[in-house]
mmCIF file of C-alpha atoms in Angstrom:
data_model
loop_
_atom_site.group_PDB
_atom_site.id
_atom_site.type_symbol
_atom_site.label_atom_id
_atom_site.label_comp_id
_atom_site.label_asym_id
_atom_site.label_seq_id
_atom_site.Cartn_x
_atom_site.Cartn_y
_atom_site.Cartn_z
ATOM 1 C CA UNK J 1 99.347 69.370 119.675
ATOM 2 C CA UNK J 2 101.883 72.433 120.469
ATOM 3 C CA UNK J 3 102.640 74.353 116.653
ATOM 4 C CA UNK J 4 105.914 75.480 117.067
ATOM 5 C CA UNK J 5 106.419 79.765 115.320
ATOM 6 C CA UNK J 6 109.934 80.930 114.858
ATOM 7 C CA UNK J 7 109.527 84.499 115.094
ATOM 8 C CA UNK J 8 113.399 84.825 113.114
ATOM 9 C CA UNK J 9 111.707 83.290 110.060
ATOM 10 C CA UNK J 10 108.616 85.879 109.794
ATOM 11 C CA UNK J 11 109.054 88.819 108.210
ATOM 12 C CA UNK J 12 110.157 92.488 108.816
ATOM 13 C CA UNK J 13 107.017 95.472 107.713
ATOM 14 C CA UNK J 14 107.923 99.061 107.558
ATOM 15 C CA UNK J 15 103.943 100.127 108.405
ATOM 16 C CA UNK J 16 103.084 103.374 107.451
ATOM 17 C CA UNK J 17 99.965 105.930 107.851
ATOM 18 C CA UNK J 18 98.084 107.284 105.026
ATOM 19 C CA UNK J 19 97.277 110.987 105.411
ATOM 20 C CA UNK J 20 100.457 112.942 106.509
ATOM 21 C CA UNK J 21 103.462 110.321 105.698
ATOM 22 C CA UNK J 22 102.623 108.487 102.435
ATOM 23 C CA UNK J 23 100.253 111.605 100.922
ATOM 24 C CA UNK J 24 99.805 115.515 101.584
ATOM 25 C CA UNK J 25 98.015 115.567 104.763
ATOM 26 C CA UNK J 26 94.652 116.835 103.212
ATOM 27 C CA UNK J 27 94.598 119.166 106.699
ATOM 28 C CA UNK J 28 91.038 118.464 108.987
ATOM 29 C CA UNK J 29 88.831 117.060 106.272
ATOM 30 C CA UNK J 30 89.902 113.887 103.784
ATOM 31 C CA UNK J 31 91.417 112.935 100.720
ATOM 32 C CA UNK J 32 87.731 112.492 98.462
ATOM 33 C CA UNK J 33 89.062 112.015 95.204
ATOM 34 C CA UNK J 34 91.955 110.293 93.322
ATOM 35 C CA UNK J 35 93.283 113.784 92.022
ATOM 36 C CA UNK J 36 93.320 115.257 95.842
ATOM 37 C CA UNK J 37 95.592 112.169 96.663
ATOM 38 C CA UNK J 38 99.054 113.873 96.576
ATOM 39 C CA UNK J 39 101.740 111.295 96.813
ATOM 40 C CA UNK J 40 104.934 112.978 99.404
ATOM 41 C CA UNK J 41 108.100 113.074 97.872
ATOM 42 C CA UNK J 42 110.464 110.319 98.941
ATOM 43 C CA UNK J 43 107.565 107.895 99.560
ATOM 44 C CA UNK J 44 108.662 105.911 96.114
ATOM 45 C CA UNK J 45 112.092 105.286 96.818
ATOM 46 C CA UNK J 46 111.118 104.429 100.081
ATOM 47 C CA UNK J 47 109.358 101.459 98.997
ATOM 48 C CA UNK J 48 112.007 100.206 96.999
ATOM 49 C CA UNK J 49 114.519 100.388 99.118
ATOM 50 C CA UNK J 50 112.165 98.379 102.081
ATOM 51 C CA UNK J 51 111.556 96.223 99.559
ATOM 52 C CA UNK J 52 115.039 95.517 97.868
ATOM 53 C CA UNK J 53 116.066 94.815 101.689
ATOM 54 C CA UNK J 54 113.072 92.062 101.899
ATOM 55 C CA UNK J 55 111.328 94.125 103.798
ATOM 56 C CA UNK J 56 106.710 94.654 103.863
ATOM 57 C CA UNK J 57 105.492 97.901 103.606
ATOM 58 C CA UNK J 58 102.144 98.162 104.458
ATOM 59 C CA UNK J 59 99.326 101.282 104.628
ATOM 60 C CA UNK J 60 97.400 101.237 107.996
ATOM 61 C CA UNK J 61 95.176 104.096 107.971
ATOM 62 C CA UNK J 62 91.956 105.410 109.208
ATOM 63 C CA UNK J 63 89.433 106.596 106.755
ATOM 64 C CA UNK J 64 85.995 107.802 108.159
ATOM 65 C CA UNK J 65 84.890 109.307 105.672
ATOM 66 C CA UNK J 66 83.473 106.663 104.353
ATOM 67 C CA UNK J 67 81.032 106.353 107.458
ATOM 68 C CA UNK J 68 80.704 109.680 107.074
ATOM 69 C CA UNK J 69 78.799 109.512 104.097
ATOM 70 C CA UNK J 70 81.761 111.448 102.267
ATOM 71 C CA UNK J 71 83.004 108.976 100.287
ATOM 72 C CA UNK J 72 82.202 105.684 99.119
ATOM 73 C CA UNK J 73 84.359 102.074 99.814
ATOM 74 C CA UNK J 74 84.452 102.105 95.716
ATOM 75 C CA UNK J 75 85.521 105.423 95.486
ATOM 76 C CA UNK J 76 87.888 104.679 98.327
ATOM 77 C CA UNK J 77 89.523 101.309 96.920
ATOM 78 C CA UNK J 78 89.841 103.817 93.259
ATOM 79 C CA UNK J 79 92.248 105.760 95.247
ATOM 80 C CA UNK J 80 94.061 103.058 96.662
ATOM 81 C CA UNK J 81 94.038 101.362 93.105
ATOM 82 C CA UNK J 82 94.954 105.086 91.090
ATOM 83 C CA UNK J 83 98.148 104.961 93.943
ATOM 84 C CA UNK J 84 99.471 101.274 93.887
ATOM 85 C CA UNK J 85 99.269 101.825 89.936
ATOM 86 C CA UNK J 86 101.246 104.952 90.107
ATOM 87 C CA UNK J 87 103.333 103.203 92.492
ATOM 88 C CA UNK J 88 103.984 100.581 89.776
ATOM 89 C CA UNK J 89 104.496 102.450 86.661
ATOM 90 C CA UNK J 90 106.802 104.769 88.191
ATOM 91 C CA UNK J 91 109.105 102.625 90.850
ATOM 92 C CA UNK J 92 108.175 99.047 90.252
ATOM 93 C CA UNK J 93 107.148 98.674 93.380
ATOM 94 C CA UNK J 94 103.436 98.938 95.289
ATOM 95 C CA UNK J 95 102.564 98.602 98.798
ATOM 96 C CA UNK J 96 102.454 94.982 100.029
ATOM 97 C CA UNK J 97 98.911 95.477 101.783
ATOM 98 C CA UNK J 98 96.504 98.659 102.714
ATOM 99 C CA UNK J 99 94.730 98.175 105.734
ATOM 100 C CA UNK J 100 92.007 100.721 106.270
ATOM 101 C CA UNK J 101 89.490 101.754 109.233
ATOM 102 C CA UNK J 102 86.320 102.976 107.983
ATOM 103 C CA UNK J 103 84.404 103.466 111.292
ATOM 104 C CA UNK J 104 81.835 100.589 109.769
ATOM 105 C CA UNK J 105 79.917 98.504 111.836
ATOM 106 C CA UNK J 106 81.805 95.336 113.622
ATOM 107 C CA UNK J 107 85.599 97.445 112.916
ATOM 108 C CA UNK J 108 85.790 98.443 116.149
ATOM 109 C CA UNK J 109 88.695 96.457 116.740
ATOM 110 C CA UNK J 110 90.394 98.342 113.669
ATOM 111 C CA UNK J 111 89.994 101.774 115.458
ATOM 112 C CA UNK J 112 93.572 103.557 116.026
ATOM 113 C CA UNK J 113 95.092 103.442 118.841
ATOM 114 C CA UNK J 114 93.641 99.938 118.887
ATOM 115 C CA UNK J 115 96.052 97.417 117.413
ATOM 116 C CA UNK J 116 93.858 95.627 114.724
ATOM 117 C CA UNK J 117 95.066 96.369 111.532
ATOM 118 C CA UNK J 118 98.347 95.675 112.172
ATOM 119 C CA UNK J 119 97.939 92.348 114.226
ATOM 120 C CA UNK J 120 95.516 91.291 110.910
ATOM 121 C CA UNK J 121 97.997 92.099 108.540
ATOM 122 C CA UNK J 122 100.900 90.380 110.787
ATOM 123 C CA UNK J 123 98.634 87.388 110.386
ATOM 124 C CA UNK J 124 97.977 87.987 106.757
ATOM 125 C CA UNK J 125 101.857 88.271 105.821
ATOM 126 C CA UNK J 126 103.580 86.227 108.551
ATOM 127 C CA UNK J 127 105.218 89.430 110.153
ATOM 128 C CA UNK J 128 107.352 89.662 112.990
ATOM 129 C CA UNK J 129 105.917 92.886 115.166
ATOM 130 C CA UNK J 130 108.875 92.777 117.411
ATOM 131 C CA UNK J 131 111.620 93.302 114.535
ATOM 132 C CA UNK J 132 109.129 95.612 112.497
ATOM 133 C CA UNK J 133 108.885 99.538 112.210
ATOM 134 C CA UNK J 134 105.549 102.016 112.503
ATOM 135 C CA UNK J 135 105.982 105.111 110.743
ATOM 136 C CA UNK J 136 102.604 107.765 112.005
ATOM 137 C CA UNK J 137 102.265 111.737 112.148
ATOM 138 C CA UNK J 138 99.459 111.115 115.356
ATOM 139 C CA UNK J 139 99.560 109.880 118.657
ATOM 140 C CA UNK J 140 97.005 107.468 117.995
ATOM 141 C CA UNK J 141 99.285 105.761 115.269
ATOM 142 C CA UNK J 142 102.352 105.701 117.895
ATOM 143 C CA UNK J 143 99.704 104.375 120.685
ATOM 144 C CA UNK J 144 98.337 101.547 117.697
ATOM 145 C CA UNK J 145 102.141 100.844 117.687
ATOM 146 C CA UNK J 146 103.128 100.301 121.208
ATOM 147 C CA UNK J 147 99.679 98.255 121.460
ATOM 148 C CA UNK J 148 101.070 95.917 118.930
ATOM 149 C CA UNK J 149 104.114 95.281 120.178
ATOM 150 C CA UNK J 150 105.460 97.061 117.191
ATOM 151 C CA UNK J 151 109.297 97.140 117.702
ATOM 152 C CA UNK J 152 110.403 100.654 116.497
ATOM 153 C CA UNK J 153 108.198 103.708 116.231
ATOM 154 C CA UNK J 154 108.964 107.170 114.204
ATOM 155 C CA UNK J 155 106.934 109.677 114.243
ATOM 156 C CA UNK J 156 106.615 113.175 111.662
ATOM 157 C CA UNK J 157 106.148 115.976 113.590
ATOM 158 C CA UNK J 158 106.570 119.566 113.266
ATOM 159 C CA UNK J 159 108.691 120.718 115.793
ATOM 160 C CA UNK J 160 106.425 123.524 116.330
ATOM 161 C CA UNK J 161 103.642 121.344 117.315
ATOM 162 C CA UNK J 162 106.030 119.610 119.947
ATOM 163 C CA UNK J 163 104.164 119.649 123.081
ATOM 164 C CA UNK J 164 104.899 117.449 126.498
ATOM 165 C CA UNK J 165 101.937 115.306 126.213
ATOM 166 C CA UNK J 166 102.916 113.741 123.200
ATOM 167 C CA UNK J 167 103.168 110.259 123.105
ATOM 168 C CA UNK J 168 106.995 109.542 122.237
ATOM 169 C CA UNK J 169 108.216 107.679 119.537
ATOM 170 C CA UNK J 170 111.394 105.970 119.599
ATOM 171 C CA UNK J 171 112.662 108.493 116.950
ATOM 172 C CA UNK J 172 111.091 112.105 115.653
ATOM 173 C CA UNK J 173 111.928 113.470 112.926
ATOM 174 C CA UNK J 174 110.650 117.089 111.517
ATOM 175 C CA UNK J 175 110.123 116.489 107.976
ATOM 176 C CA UNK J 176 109.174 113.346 105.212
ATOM 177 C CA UNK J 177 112.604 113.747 103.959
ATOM 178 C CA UNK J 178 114.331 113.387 106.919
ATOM 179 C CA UNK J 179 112.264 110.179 107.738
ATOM 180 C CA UNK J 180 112.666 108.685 104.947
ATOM 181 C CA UNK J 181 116.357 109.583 105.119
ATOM 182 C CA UNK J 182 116.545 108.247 108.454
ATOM 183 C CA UNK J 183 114.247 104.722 107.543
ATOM 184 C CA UNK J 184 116.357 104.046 103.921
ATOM 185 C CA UNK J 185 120.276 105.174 105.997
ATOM 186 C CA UNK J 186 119.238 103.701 109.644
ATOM 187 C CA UNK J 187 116.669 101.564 110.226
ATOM 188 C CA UNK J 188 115.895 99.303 107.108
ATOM 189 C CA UNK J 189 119.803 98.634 107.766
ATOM 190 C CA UNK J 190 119.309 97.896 111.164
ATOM 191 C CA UNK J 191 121.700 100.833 112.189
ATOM 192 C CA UNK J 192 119.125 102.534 114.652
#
């Protein structure tokens, strides 16, 4: 028996990375407590505007710190618990799902640029890849894009740090307020 999918009915995600677009990049080492987690400005009415469209937004980051020994899953999932509650009390709104890599044992298939996390959570939340938008600061979260068929990438970049072996994203922008100016004005209103 042949299940028919109509990719019109699933839904639309706005997927975002941790460190660098929804937080203060914590720089070469990682975000180890819930008072180091630094929410970015914008990042709030962000996720009520996605969501006030019908949109997901989902977390898809990479923490390996906690196979690092740096931090624990608990002490991990606090974070993520401290943020969606912030989230909450201050905008009524929380991320729909946060997928994480750890670097455990039998996640391999969850390591950026592979496309794991975001094919699981399409699964999880009945998302359409094709009609959905990755927002990453690395080339491995443009790469974990393209590898999942994501349809629009955007990438935060300093334009500094622009070099020609980047991997390109269908839009750059130089600043967390300008993406989120260009996601809320452009792209959650299909204008992009």
């Amino acid at each position: 028996m042949t299940l028919f999918c109509n990719h019109h009915a699933l839904r639309r995600c706005l997927f975002l990375d941790r460190d660098g677009v929804v937080n203060r990049s914590p720089g070469s080492g990682y975000v180890t407590s819930v008072d180091d987690f630094m929410l970015n400005d914008g990042i709030g009415d962000l996720l009520q505007a996605a969501h006030s469209l019908g949109w997901l937004v989902i977390i898809v980051s990479s923490q390996r710190c906690v196979a690092k020994g740096l931090i624990s899953a608990n002490d991990l999932a606090s974070i993520h618990g401290s943020m969606q509650s912030s989230l909450m009390d201050q905008y009524g709104s929380k991320f729909d799902g946060v997928y994480v890599y750890t670097g455990g044992p039998g996640t391999e298939d969850w390591e950026k640029p592979r496309p794991g996390m975001i094919e699981q959570a399409c699964k999880d939340h009945a998302i359409n890849p094709a009609t959905s938008v990755l927002v990453g600061d690395q080339d491995r979260d443009i790469e974990m894009a393209n590898n999942a068929k994501i349809g629009r990438t955007v990438r935060v970049l300093d334009p500094e740090e622009l070099r020609p072996n980047h991997v390109i994203a269908d839009l750059t922008v130089d600043s967390i307020a300008a993406m989120v100016a260009a996601v809320k004005e452009s792209i959650l209103m299909d204008r992009y």
